[in-house]
Structures are given as structure tokens and as C-alpha cells.
Amino acid sequence: MAIIKSASEIAKMKESGRIVARTLRLCAETIVPGKTTPNELDALADKLIREEGGVPSFLGYRGYPAATCISVNNVVVHGIPTDDPLKEGDIISLDFGVVKDGWHADGAWTFAVGTISADAQKLMNVTRESLLQGIAKARPGNTIGDIGAAVQKYVESHGFGVVRDLVGHGIGQKLHDEPHNVPMFGKPGKGEKLREGMCICIEPMINQGSWRVNTLSDGWTVVTADDKLSAHFEHTVAITKNGPVILTTED
Ligand code: MF3
Ligand code: CO
């Protein structure tokens, strides 16, 4: 069963979501090809989150060692920041969680490092649009399956693969809350019914090739099985009587 939030609770999540969006924007603006490292972005995100009164929720989560997840090229998600400079042509996904006043938000965005290939740009465009297709289904009366089906249909129509092993999730006073399983694939009409006041993270992880992934021996880093590129876009979304409201925005 999902936890239903009041309007004032959702407003608190919106404040955390604003910090996520601001941090994503300001971090992305600092990326210089050949120079910036994921560890520098992690340190900057940590500082930006705290200066807005938030705390990075990933740090220490199940022993996770950094403030952020930074996933480059064939890394799908949960990349642990490194000291390797980003290169022209890379794609980099920044995934940030913020908790403030006890309420969470979680969001991710994939950015281009300098000039990238047309194929990489297409993967990013399709992944971002698939997130919007999924969000459009996040309204009372629809089901969790409607969200996944919309994402999957759009992505597969472009020949890309939807990661199966990792899914979206409910969010609120915990980073991962009920409903625990919000897949980015599925069948229309299946799964739990969406109700007003539910808050969920919708987060397509989309692979250029096969949807299959592996986890590295660090226990975190998820990579594509075929070493092709992967993109990740995520919003925290409240389901309201007027439809979906994206909480991870600055406005
Ligand atoms: N954004 C991811 C998620 O939604 C990352 C959480 S794992 C963590 O699950 F350990 F990095 F926190
Ligand atoms: Co998430």
C-alpha cells in the first residue's frame, strides 16, 4: 500500500525537489571537457545541497560512499564518483537525493560533455522523452503498469532497451518507500492503482543496445552488459487530482 501525502507534506518534498533541480543545474554548468572530475562534481553537489539546508540522502545509504551517483557512458546507475576527468563526447548522468525537514526528493539528468555523437544525443533525447511519457500516466485511477507500459512502448519504438533490474520507487519520509516497485516496463492496467497523494520516482534507465546489465565487484556500479551507452532521467512526481506534479523542478 502506498503512503498518501497531504498538500503540506508534498510542499515540503517540493522544497527538497527544488534543491535537487538547482544542484543538477549548477553542477552541469561547471563541466569542462578534459578537466572536471566526477569527484569534483560530487563535492560541489554536497556543498550546494547543504547551503540550501538539505542533506545528501545517498551518503551512507546502505553504506553508499558518496553524496551522489555519477554514471559515465556505459555505467547505467550507481556510479561511484572517480578522479578520472570527463572527456569530450562522454555522456554523464548525475543522480542526486536530498532530504530536508525529514522529506525526500530524488532526481537524475544525463548531460553531454562537450560535443557528443548523434547516436548518444538520440539516446539522451529518447530517454528524457520516455520519462515525460511515463509521467503523463501518473494520475489517479491509472495503475503503476500504465507508467511502465508507456515508457517501454516509447523506448522500444526507437530500438533501445529498458533496464529491468532496477526500477522506480515510492518516496516521502524515506528515500525508498511504498510502492517499492515502479518498473519502467509492463502492461497497461496492471499493478497497484495510483491514488491522489502518492509520490513516486519515475526513472527510466535506457540502454543503447541490450537491456541487460551487470554489477561490478564494488557492489554498486551497474554497467551495460554489452558496454554500449546508457542514459538515466528521473523526477520525483506527486499524483494529484489535477494530474502529475513534478517536484524536482526549480519553479
Ligand atoms: N537514485 C537512486 C535511486 O533512486 C540512487 C539510490 S542508491 C544510493 O534508487 F545508494 F546511491 F543512494
Ligand atoms: Co530514485
Short mmCIF file of C-alpha atoms and ligand atoms in Angstrom, two decimals:
data_model
loop_
_atom_site.label_atom_id
_atom_site.label_comp_id
_atom_site.label_asym_id
_atom_site.label_seq_id
_atom_site.Cartn_x
_atom_site.Cartn_y
_atom_site.Cartn_z
CA MET A 1 0.00 0.00 0.00
CA ALA A 2 1.23 3.43 -0.84
CA ILE A 3 1.52 6.21 1.69
CA ILE A 4 -0.76 9.15 0.98
CA LYS A 5 0.69 12.63 1.48
CA SER A 6 -1.15 15.83 2.35
CA ALA A 7 -0.67 19.03 0.35
CA SER A 8 1.59 20.46 3.07
CA GLU A 9 3.75 17.33 3.07
CA ILE A 10 4.04 17.49 -0.72
CA ALA A 11 5.08 21.15 -0.38
CA LYS A 12 7.97 20.03 1.85
CA MET A 13 9.01 17.47 -0.76
CA LYS A 14 8.82 20.23 -3.38
CA GLU A 15 11.42 22.20 -1.41
CA SER A 16 13.76 19.17 -1.43
CA GLY A 17 12.98 18.74 -5.12
CA ARG A 18 13.88 22.37 -5.80
CA ILE A 19 17.28 21.75 -4.21
CA VAL A 20 17.78 18.64 -6.37
CA ALA A 21 17.00 20.60 -9.55
CA ARG A 22 19.14 23.58 -8.59
CA THR A 23 22.06 21.32 -7.73
CA LEU A 24 21.76 19.46 -11.04
CA ARG A 25 21.75 22.73 -12.99
CA LEU A 26 24.67 24.33 -11.16
CA CYS A 27 26.79 21.16 -11.30
CA ALA A 28 26.17 20.69 -15.02
CA GLU A 29 27.20 24.29 -15.70
CA THR A 30 30.69 23.62 -14.30
CA ILE A 31 31.55 20.69 -16.59
CA VAL A 32 34.65 21.39 -18.68
CA PRO A 33 35.63 18.57 -21.09
CA GLY A 34 39.07 17.15 -20.30
CA LYS A 35 39.11 18.78 -16.88
CA THR A 36 36.18 18.29 -14.50
CA THR A 37 36.16 15.05 -12.50
CA PRO A 38 33.15 13.24 -11.01
CA ASN A 39 34.69 13.71 -7.55
CA GLU A 40 34.72 17.49 -8.07
CA LEU A 41 31.04 17.36 -9.07
CA ASP A 42 30.27 15.24 -6.01
CA ALA A 43 31.96 17.73 -3.70
CA LEU A 44 30.18 20.65 -5.37
CA ALA A 45 26.79 18.90 -5.13
CA ASP A 46 27.37 18.16 -1.43
CA LYS A 47 28.16 21.85 -0.81
CA LEU A 48 25.22 23.15 -2.89
CA ILE A 49 22.76 20.81 -1.16
CA ARG A 50 23.92 21.76 2.33
CA GLU A 51 23.96 25.51 1.61
CA GLU A 52 20.22 25.22 0.88
CA GLY A 53 19.61 23.46 4.20
CA GLY A 54 19.42 19.95 2.78
CA VAL A 55 21.41 16.80 3.36
CA PRO A 56 22.53 14.46 0.54
CA SER A 57 20.44 11.35 1.21
CA PHE A 58 22.60 8.90 -0.73
CA LEU A 59 25.64 9.37 1.53
CA GLY A 60 25.77 6.33 3.80
CA TYR A 61 22.58 4.82 2.36
CA ARG A 62 23.19 1.08 2.75
CA GLY A 63 26.86 2.03 3.04
CA TYR A 64 26.97 4.06 -0.20
CA PRO A 65 30.28 6.02 -0.01
CA ALA A 66 29.48 9.35 -1.77
CA ALA A 67 26.93 12.18 -1.80
CA THR A 68 25.90 11.49 -5.39
CA CYS A 69 25.79 8.80 -8.05
CA ILE A 70 27.68 9.81 -11.20
CA SER A 71 27.42 7.39 -14.10
CA VAL A 72 29.51 7.91 -17.25
CA ASN A 73 28.88 6.32 -20.69
CA ASN A 74 28.32 2.55 -20.22
CA VAL A 75 27.63 2.98 -16.49
CA VAL A 76 23.87 2.72 -16.08
CA VAL A 77 23.41 3.91 -12.49
CA HIS A 78 25.05 3.99 -9.04
CA GLY A 79 28.44 5.06 -10.42
CA ILE A 80 30.73 5.95 -7.52
CA PRO A 81 32.46 9.28 -8.33
CA THR A 82 36.08 8.96 -9.50
CA ASP A 83 39.05 11.24 -10.18
CA ASP A 84 39.03 10.48 -13.94
CA PRO A 85 38.46 13.71 -15.91
CA LEU A 86 35.36 13.74 -18.11
CA LYS A 87 36.21 13.61 -21.80
CA GLU A 88 34.71 15.42 -24.75
CA GLY A 89 31.96 13.16 -26.14
CA ASP A 90 31.09 11.47 -22.82
CA ILE A 91 27.57 11.36 -21.50
CA ILE A 92 27.25 11.71 -17.75
CA SER A 93 24.27 11.07 -15.54
CA LEU A 94 24.09 12.95 -12.26
CA ASP A 95 21.72 11.40 -9.70
CA PHE A 96 21.07 13.38 -6.51
CA GLY A 97 18.91 12.74 -3.46
CA VAL A 98 18.09 15.44 -0.93
CA VAL A 99 16.37 15.27 2.44
CA LYS A 100 15.24 18.47 4.15
CA ASP A 101 12.95 18.76 7.19
CA GLY A 102 12.54 14.98 7.01
CA TRP A 103 11.19 14.90 3.44
CA HIS A 104 12.97 13.44 0.43
CA ALA A 105 13.31 14.13 -3.27
CA ASP A 106 15.42 12.28 -5.82
CA GLY A 107 16.26 13.23 -9.39
CA ALA A 108 18.68 12.48 -12.20
CA TRP A 109 19.63 14.00 -15.52
CA THR A 110 22.05 12.95 -18.25
CA PHE A 111 24.28 15.67 -19.70
CA ALA A 112 26.56 15.86 -22.74
CA VAL A 113 30.25 16.57 -22.13
CA GLY A 114 31.15 18.95 -24.95
CA THR A 115 30.14 17.71 -28.38
CA ILE A 116 28.71 14.18 -28.43
CA SER A 117 27.81 11.76 -31.22
CA ALA A 118 24.40 11.88 -32.90
CA ASP A 119 23.72 8.37 -31.54
CA ALA A 120 24.44 9.46 -27.98
CA GLN A 121 22.25 12.54 -28.42
CA LYS A 122 19.39 10.39 -29.69
CA LEU A 123 19.69 8.07 -26.67
CA MET A 124 19.51 11.06 -24.33
CA ASN A 125 16.54 12.58 -26.18
CA VAL A 126 14.59 9.31 -26.19
CA THR A 127 15.28 8.69 -22.50
CA ARG A 128 14.19 12.20 -21.49
CA GLU A 129 11.03 11.95 -23.58
CA SER A 130 10.26 8.47 -22.17
CA LEU A 131 10.31 9.97 -18.68
CA LEU A 132 7.70 12.53 -19.79
CA GLN A 133 5.60 9.77 -21.38
CA GLY A 134 5.67 7.88 -18.07
CA ILE A 135 4.89 10.98 -16.00
CA ALA A 136 1.83 11.71 -18.19
CA LYS A 137 0.30 8.43 -16.93
CA ALA A 138 0.86 9.30 -13.26
CA ARG A 139 -2.72 10.28 -12.47
CA PRO A 140 -5.35 8.95 -10.07
CA GLY A 141 -7.20 5.92 -11.44
CA ASN A 142 -4.33 4.77 -13.65
CA THR A 143 -2.01 1.99 -12.46
CA ILE A 144 1.74 1.54 -12.00
CA GLY A 145 1.64 -0.70 -15.08
CA ASP A 146 0.34 2.20 -17.18
CA ILE A 147 3.51 4.17 -16.38
CA GLY A 148 5.90 1.34 -17.26
CA ALA A 149 3.99 0.41 -20.39
CA ALA A 150 4.17 4.00 -21.69
CA VAL A 151 7.92 4.24 -21.08
CA GLN A 152 8.60 0.82 -22.62
CA LYS A 153 6.47 1.42 -25.70
CA TYR A 154 8.17 4.72 -26.48
CA VAL A 155 11.70 3.43 -25.84
CA GLU A 156 11.34 0.19 -27.78
CA SER A 157 9.79 2.03 -30.73
CA HIS A 158 13.20 3.72 -31.03
CA GLY A 159 15.10 0.42 -30.79
CA PHE A 160 16.56 0.99 -27.31
CA GLY A 161 16.44 -1.29 -24.24
CA VAL A 162 14.66 -0.63 -20.92
CA VAL A 163 16.70 -1.82 -17.94
CA ARG A 164 14.70 -4.42 -15.99
CA ASP A 165 16.91 -4.97 -12.93
CA LEU A 166 16.39 -1.51 -11.43
CA VAL A 167 13.08 0.27 -11.02
CA GLY A 168 11.47 3.47 -9.77
CA HIS A 169 10.06 3.70 -6.26
CA GLY A 170 7.80 5.50 -3.84
CA ILE A 171 9.38 8.34 -1.85
CA GLY A 172 8.48 10.52 1.13
CA GLN A 173 9.91 10.36 4.64
CA LYS A 174 12.20 7.67 3.27
CA LEU A 175 14.25 7.71 0.06
CA HIS A 176 12.74 4.38 -0.93
CA ASP A 177 9.18 3.96 0.27
CA GLU A 178 6.00 2.24 -0.79
CA PRO A 179 5.23 1.44 -3.56
CA HIS A 180 8.68 -0.19 -3.71
CA ASN A 181 8.44 -1.40 -7.28
CA VAL A 182 7.71 1.12 -10.06
CA PRO A 183 9.04 -0.64 -13.19
CA MET A 184 9.79 1.24 -16.38
CA PHE A 185 8.25 -1.65 -18.34
CA GLY A 186 4.96 -3.51 -18.01
CA LYS A 187 1.38 -3.84 -19.12
CA PRO A 188 -1.36 -1.18 -19.14
CA GLY A 189 -3.91 -1.65 -16.36
CA LYS A 190 -1.67 -3.92 -14.27
CA GLY A 191 -0.27 -3.26 -10.79
CA GLU A 192 -1.33 -1.03 -7.94
CA LYS A 193 -3.82 1.74 -8.63
CA LEU A 194 -2.44 5.25 -8.40
CA ARG A 195 -4.17 7.49 -5.88
CA GLU A 196 -4.14 11.17 -5.07
CA GLY A 197 -1.31 11.95 -2.63
CA MET A 198 1.08 9.20 -3.73
CA CYS A 199 4.63 10.34 -4.53
CA ILE A 200 6.85 8.25 -6.77
CA CYS A 201 10.18 8.44 -8.53
CA ILE A 202 9.90 7.66 -12.23
CA GLU A 203 13.36 6.90 -13.56
CA PRO A 204 13.91 5.26 -16.94
CA MET A 205 17.41 3.79 -17.36
CA ILE A 206 17.69 3.26 -21.10
CA ASN A 207 20.39 1.33 -22.94
CA GLN A 208 21.56 1.92 -26.48
CA GLY A 209 21.74 -1.86 -27.01
CA SER A 210 20.58 -4.75 -24.86
CA TRP A 211 18.67 -4.04 -21.62
CA ARG A 212 20.96 -6.48 -19.79
CA VAL A 213 23.26 -5.12 -17.08
CA ASN A 214 25.97 -6.30 -14.68
CA THR A 215 27.02 -5.04 -11.26
CA LEU A 216 30.75 -4.54 -10.70
CA SER A 217 32.65 -6.05 -7.76
CA ASP A 218 32.34 -2.75 -5.78
CA GLY A 219 28.74 -3.86 -5.23
CA TRP A 220 27.32 -0.60 -6.65
CA THR A 221 28.37 0.28 -10.19
CA VAL A 222 25.84 -1.04 -12.70
CA VAL A 223 27.15 -1.28 -16.28
CA THR A 224 25.62 -2.33 -19.58
CA ALA A 225 26.35 -5.98 -20.39
CA ASP A 226 27.35 -5.04 -23.96
CA ASP A 227 29.40 -1.93 -22.94
CA LYS A 228 27.16 0.36 -25.01
CA LEU A 229 25.89 3.68 -23.64
CA SER A 230 23.10 4.14 -21.10
CA ALA A 231 21.12 7.25 -20.09
CA HIS A 232 19.08 7.98 -16.94
CA PHE A 233 16.50 10.68 -16.26
CA GLU A 234 14.50 10.79 -13.02
CA HIS A 235 11.86 13.02 -11.47
CA THR A 236 10.05 12.84 -8.16
CA VAL A 237 6.35 13.14 -9.02
CA ALA A 238 3.28 13.77 -6.86
CA ILE A 239 -0.02 12.33 -8.05
CA THR A 240 -2.73 14.92 -7.52
CA LYS A 241 -6.37 15.24 -8.51
CA ASN A 242 -5.20 17.60 -11.25
CA GLY A 243 -2.71 15.03 -12.56
CA PRO A 244 1.06 14.62 -12.14
CA VAL A 245 3.10 17.39 -10.48
CA ILE A 246 6.88 17.21 -10.95
CA LEU A 247 8.54 18.06 -7.62
CA THR A 248 12.16 18.09 -8.85
CA THR A 249 11.98 21.47 -10.59
CA GLU A 250 13.17 24.92 -9.59
CA ASP A 251 9.88 26.78 -10.16
N1 MF3 B 1 18.59 7.47 -7.30
C1 MF3 B 1 18.87 6.13 -6.96
C2 MF3 B 1 17.59 5.50 -6.56
O1 MF3 B 1 16.61 6.02 -6.85
C3 MF3 B 1 20.04 6.03 -6.08
C4 MF3 B 1 19.91 5.49 -4.71
S1 MF3 B 1 21.14 4.39 -4.27
C5 MF3 B 1 22.22 5.23 -3.29
O2 MF3 B 1 17.47 4.47 -6.00
F1 MF3 B 1 22.81 4.41 -2.57
F2 MF3 B 1 23.04 5.88 -4.03
F3 MF3 B 1 21.59 6.04 -2.52
CO CO B 2 15.43 7.05 -7.43
#
